[in-house]
XYZ file of C-alpha atoms in Angstrom:
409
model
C -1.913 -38.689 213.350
C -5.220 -38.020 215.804
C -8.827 -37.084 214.307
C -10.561 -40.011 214.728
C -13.928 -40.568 216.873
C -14.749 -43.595 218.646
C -17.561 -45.279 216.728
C -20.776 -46.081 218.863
C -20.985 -49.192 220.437
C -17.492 -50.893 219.889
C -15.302 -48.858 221.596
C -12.767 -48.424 218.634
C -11.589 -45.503 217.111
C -13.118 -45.378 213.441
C -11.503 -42.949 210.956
C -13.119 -39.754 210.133
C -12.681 -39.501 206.131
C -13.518 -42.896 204.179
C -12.967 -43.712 200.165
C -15.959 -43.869 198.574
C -17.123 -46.322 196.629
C -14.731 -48.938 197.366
C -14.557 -51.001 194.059
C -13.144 -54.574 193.310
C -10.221 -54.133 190.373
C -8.544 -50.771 188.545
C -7.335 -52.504 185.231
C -4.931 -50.994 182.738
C -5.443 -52.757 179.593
C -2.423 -52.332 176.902
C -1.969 -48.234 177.687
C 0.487 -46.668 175.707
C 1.460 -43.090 175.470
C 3.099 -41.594 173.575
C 5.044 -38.241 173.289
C 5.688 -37.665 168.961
C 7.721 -40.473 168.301
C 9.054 -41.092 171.634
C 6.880 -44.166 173.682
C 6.858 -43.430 177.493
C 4.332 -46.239 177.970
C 4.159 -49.372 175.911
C 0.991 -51.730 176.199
C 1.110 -51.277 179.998
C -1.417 -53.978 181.261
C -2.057 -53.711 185.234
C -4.453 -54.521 187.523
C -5.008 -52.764 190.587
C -7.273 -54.600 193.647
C -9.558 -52.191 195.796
C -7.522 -51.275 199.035
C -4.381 -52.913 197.976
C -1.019 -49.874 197.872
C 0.794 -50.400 194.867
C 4.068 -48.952 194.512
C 5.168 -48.300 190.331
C 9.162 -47.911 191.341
C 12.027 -46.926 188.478
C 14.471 -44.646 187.483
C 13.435 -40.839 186.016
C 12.029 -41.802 182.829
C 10.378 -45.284 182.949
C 6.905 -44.579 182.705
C 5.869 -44.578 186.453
C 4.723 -40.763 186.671
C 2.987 -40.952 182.940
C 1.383 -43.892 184.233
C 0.305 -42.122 186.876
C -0.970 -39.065 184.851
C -3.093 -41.740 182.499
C -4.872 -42.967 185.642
C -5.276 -39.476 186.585
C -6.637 -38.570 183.251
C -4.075 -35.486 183.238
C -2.690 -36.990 179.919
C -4.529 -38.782 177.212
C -3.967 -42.380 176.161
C -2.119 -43.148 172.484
C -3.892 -46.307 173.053
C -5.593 -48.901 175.485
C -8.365 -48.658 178.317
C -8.652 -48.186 181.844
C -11.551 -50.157 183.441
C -12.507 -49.469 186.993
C -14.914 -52.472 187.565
C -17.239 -52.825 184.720
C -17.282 -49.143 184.253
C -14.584 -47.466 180.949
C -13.581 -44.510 182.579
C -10.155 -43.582 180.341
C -13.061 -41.475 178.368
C -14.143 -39.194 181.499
C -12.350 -35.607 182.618
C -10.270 -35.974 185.601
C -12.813 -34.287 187.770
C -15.451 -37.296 187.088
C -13.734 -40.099 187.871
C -13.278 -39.390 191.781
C -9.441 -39.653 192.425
C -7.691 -37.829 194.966
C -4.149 -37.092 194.041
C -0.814 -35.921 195.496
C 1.626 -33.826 193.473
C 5.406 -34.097 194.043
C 5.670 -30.476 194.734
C 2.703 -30.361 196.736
C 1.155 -27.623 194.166
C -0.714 -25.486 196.676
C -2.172 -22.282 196.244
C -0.353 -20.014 197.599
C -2.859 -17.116 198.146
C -5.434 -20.133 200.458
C -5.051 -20.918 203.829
C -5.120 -24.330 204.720
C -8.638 -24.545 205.233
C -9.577 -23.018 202.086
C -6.684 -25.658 199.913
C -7.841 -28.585 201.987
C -11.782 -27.692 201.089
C -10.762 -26.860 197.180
C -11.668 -30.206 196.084
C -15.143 -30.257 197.742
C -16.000 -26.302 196.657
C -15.686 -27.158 192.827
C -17.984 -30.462 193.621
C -20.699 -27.911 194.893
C -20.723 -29.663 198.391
C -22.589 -27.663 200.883
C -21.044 -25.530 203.257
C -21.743 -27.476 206.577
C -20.814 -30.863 205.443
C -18.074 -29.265 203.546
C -16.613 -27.204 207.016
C -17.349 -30.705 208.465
C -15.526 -32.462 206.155
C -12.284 -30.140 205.895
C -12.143 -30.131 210.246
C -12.283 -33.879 209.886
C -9.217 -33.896 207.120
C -7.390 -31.289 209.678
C -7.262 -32.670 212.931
C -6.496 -36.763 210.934
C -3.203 -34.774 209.292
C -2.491 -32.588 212.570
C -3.075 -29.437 211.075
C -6.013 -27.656 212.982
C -4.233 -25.508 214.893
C -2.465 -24.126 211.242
C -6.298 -23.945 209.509
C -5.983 -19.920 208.913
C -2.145 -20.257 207.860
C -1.070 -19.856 204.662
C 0.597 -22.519 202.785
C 4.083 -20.429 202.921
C 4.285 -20.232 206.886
C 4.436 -23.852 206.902
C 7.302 -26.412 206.994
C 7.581 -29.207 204.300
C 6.477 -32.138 205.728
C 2.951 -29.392 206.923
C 2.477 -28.582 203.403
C 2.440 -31.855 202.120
C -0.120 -33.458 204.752
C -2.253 -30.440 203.661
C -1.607 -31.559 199.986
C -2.427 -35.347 201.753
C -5.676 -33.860 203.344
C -7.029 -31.936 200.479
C -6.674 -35.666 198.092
C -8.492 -37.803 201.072
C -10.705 -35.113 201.741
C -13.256 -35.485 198.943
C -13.447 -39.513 199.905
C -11.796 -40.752 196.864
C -11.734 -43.993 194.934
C -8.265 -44.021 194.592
C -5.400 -41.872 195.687
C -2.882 -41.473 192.859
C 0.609 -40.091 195.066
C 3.469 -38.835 192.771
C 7.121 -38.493 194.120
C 5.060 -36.806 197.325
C 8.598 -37.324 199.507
C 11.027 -36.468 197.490
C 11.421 -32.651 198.835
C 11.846 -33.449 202.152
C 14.770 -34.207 204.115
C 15.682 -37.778 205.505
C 14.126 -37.757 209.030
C 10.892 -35.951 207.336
C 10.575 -38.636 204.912
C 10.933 -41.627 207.207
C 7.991 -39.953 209.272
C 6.176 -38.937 207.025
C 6.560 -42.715 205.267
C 4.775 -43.628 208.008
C 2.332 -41.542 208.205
C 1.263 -41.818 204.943
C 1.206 -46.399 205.223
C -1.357 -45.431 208.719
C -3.551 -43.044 206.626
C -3.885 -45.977 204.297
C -4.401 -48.323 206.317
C -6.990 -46.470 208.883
C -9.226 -45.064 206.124
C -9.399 -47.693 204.045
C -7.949 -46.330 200.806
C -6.868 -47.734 197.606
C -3.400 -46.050 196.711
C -1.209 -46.368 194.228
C 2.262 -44.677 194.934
C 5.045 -43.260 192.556
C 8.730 -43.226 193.705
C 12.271 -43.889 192.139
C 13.203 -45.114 195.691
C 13.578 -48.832 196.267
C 13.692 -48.407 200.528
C 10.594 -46.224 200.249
C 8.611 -49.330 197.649
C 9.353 -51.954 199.951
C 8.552 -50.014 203.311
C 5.114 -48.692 201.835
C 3.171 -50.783 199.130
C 1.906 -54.132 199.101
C 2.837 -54.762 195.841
C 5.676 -53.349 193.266
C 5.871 -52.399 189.970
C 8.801 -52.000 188.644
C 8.956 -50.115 185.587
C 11.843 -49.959 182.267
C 11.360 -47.719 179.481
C 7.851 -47.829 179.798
C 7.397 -51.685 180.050
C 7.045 -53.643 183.475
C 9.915 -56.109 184.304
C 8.656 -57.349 187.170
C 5.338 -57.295 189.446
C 5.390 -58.456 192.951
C 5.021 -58.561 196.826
C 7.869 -56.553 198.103
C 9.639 -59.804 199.470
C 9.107 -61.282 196.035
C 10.769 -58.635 193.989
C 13.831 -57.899 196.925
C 14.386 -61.499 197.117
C 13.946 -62.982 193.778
C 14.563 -59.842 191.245
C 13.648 -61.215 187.621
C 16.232 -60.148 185.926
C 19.789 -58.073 186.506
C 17.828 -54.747 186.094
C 15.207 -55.720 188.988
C 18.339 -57.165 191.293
C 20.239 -53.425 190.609
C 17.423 -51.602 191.401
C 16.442 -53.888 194.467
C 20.474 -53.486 195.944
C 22.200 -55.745 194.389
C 25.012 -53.858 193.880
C 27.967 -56.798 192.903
C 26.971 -57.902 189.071
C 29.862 -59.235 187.796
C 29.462 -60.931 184.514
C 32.146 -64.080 184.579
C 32.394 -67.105 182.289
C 30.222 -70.350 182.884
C 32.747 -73.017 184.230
C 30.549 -75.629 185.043
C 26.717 -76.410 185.447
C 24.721 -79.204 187.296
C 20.721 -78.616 187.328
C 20.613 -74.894 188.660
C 23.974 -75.100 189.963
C 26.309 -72.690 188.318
C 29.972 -72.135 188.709
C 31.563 -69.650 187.593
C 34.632 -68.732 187.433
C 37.748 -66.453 186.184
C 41.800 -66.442 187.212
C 41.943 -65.543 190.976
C 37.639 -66.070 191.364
C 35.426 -68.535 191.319
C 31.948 -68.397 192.445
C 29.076 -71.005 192.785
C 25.774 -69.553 192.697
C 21.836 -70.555 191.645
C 20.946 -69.533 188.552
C 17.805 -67.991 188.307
C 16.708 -68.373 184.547
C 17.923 -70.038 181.518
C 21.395 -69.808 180.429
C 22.209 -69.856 176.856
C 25.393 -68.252 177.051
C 29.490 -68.785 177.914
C 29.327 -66.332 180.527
C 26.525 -64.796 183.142
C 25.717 -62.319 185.576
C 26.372 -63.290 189.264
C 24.330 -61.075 191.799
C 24.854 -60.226 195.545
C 24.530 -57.959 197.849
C 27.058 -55.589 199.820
C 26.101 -57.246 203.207
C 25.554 -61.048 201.464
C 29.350 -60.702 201.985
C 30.792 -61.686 205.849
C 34.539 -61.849 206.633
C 36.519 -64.678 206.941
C 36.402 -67.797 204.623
C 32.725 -69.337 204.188
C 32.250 -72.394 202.554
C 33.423 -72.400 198.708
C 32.911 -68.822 197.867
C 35.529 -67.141 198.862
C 36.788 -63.817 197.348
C 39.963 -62.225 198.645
C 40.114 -58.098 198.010
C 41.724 -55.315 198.816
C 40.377 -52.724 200.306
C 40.772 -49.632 198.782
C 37.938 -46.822 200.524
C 35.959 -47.645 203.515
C 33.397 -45.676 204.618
C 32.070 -45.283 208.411
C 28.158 -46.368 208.744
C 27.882 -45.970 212.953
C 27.700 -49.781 213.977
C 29.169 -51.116 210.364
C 32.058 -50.036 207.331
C 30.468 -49.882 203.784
C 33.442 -50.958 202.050
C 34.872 -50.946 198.008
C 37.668 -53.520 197.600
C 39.267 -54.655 194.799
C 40.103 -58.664 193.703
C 43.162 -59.540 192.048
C 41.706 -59.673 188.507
C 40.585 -55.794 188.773
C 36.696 -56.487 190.147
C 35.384 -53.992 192.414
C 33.330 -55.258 195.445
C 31.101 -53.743 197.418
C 30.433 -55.454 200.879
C 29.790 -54.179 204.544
C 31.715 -55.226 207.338
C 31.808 -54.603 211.152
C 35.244 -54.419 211.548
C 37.458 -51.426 211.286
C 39.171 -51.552 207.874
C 41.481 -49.065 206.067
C 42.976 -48.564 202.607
C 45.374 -51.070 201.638
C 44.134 -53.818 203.829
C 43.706 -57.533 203.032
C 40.069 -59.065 203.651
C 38.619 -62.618 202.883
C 34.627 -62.604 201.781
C 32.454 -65.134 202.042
C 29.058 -65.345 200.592
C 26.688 -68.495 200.935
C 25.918 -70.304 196.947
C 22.547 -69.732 197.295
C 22.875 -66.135 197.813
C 24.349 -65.691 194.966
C 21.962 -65.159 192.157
C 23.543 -65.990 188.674
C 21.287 -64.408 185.824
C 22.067 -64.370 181.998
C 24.029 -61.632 180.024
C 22.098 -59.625 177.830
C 19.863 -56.371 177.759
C 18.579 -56.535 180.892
C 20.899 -54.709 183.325
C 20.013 -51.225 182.175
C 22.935 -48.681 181.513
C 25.913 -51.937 181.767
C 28.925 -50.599 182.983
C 31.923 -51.947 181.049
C 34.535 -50.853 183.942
C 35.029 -52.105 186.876
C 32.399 -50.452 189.325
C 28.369 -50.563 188.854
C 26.626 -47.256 188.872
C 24.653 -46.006 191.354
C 23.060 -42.705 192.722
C 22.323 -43.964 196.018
C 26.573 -43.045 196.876
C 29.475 -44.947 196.133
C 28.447 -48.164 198.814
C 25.650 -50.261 199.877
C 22.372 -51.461 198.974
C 21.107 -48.296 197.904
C 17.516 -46.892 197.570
C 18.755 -44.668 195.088
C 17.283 -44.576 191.341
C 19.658 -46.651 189.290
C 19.699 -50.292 188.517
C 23.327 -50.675 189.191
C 26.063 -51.838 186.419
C 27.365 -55.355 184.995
C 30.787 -55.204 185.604
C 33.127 -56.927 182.967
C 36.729 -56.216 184.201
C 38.937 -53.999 185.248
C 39.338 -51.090 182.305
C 37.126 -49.240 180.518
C 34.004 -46.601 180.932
C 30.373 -46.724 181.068
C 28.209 -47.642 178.704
């Protein structure tokens, strides 16, 4: 994206459209919302630093978007505050508390042209004409729009329609951006560019965004922080390398990829060496909490795996689909007890074929059994929407599985 002027005397290009009022901390102080006797949010306490991009990542029905709506002030709070420095503004209309924001289905108006969408926000603020024409051309040519200015919204491609959605939030300088879902309608290649743009806007204007998506590839790519959200309460906060490497509990390490959860009985332990192990596997791995129990969750990736022995941990399946990823197989096997692993390889495999894994201890992360894995499958494959291999970006947290019979849970 182009627009921006060189600013006098350095040389540099300096962006066009600025926030306004750059502040120090957004904090969410024990909001809860509820819907009758349903709680979408519960005591949500967050705090969001000026320029930071904060990504709130779950499945449909976590929180993230309400969250979102709270901050918006498009839905009331049951309960709490929202503080935005010193200042209470929970209490104000949406239009007074100076957020731009992004709608998942861009929500245009379809009888505009682009000019006229991208300059809504600045006609019902009573800004005068000539800074306000100034303003919009500015918003234009940093999105790549100008030449479309007298189009309307429904001669324009996806990925156009949502940089004029983009342009008409940064438009009226805001405090905050507040982006819901804004991806999800495009295709693949649109959303990896658009990804893109949207981390350069960011970063060349200064903003302060926080981000809503049920995509773990798009979290990590974008924010500077995650959020991810359960049923309305936060299970983990973190620095995308934080919460991808060191998920908190089997719910985070689903969500973040980890698609092999295979809950096996405790054979052994030594410090935060754990061994576990069941007729025809044995696995050591770290655990990462405390273990109370006679059996726990052990945690890996599809490409943790490599072929051929490695070290200890070695798991011997049969491979029963294989999938072709260009340079690398996504593969399902199966080990002799019934356990379905998911690992890439790249190798050629086919159905019916014999394959040795190996997987270093310490990438195996070894959790405790309990509530935390969200939706447990009690058969032998992990759920996922992100397809039947791999680390996924999709919306689910993956399953426990427990053996070789049964359905979900």
């Amino acid at each position: 994206m182009t627009g921006a002027a060189p600013a006098a005397g350095t040389g540099e290009a300096a962006p066009a459209v600025r926030g306004r009022g750059a502040f120090g901390t957004l904090r969410m102080e024990a909001v809860s919302r509820r819907f009758g006797s349903a709680t979408a949010l519960d005591r949500l306490d967050l705090t969001i630093e000026g320029g930071e991009f904060l990504a709130l990542l779950g499945p449909s029905g976590c929180g993230k978007s309400t969250a979102l709506n709270c901050l918006a002030g498009l839905l009331p709070l049951s309960g709490g505050s929202i503080r935005l420095d010193d200042e209470r503004i929970d209490t104000l209309p949406p239009e007074k508390r100076g957020f731009g924001m992004v709608f998942q289905n861009y929500a245009l108006f379809p009888h505009l042209t682009v000019r006229k969408n991208v300059g809504f926000g600045l006609a019902v603020r009573g800004t005068p004409k000539a800074e306000m024409a100034r303003r919009v051309d500015e918003a234009l040519a940093l999105v790549e729009l100008s030449d479309h200015a007298h189009k309307l919204p429904g001669r324009l491609s996806g990925g156009q329609q949502q940089r004029v959605a983009i342009a008409r939030a940064v438009v009226i300088r805001p405090r905050l951006v507040l982006m819901d879902e804004p991806l999800s309608n495009l295709d693949a290649k649109l959303r990896l560019q658009m990804r893109t743009e949207i981390r350069k806007l960011h970063q060349s204007l200064g903003l302060t965004t926080v981000y809503v998506t049920h995509d773990q590839e798009e979290a990590l790519a974008l924010a500077d922080r995650v959020v991810v959200l359960r049923h309305g309460v936060v299970e983990q906060i973190g620095t995308p390398e934080q919460v991808y490497t060191f998920p908190r509990n089997t719910y985070v390490a689903g969500f973040m990829g980890y698609r092999n959860l295979l809950e096996l009985p405790v054979a052994s332990r030594e410090g935060r060496r754990v061994v576990l192990e069941e007729p025809g596997l044995r696995l050591t791995g770290v655990a990462q909490e405390d273990l109370d129990g006679m059996s726990a969750v052990a945690a890996m990736r599809p490409d943790d795996f490599t072929v051929g022995r490695a070290g200890p941990n070695t798991v011997r399946v049969s491979v029963e689909v294989a999938e072709f990823h260009g340079r690398e197989m996504a593969v399902e096997g199966v080990t002799e007890s019934g356990r379905v692993v998911h690992f890439r390889s790249p190798e050629r495999m086919a159905p019916g074929d014999k394959v040795d894994l190996g997987v270093p201890a310490d990438r195996v992360l070894v959790f405790a059994t309990g509530g935390t894995s969200g939706g447990a499958s009690h058969g032998a494959t992990g759920g996922g929407s992100d397809g039947a291999f791999g680390g996924g970006s999709g919306g689910t947290s993956g399953g426990v599985s427990r053996g070789a019979s049964g359905g979900e849970g």
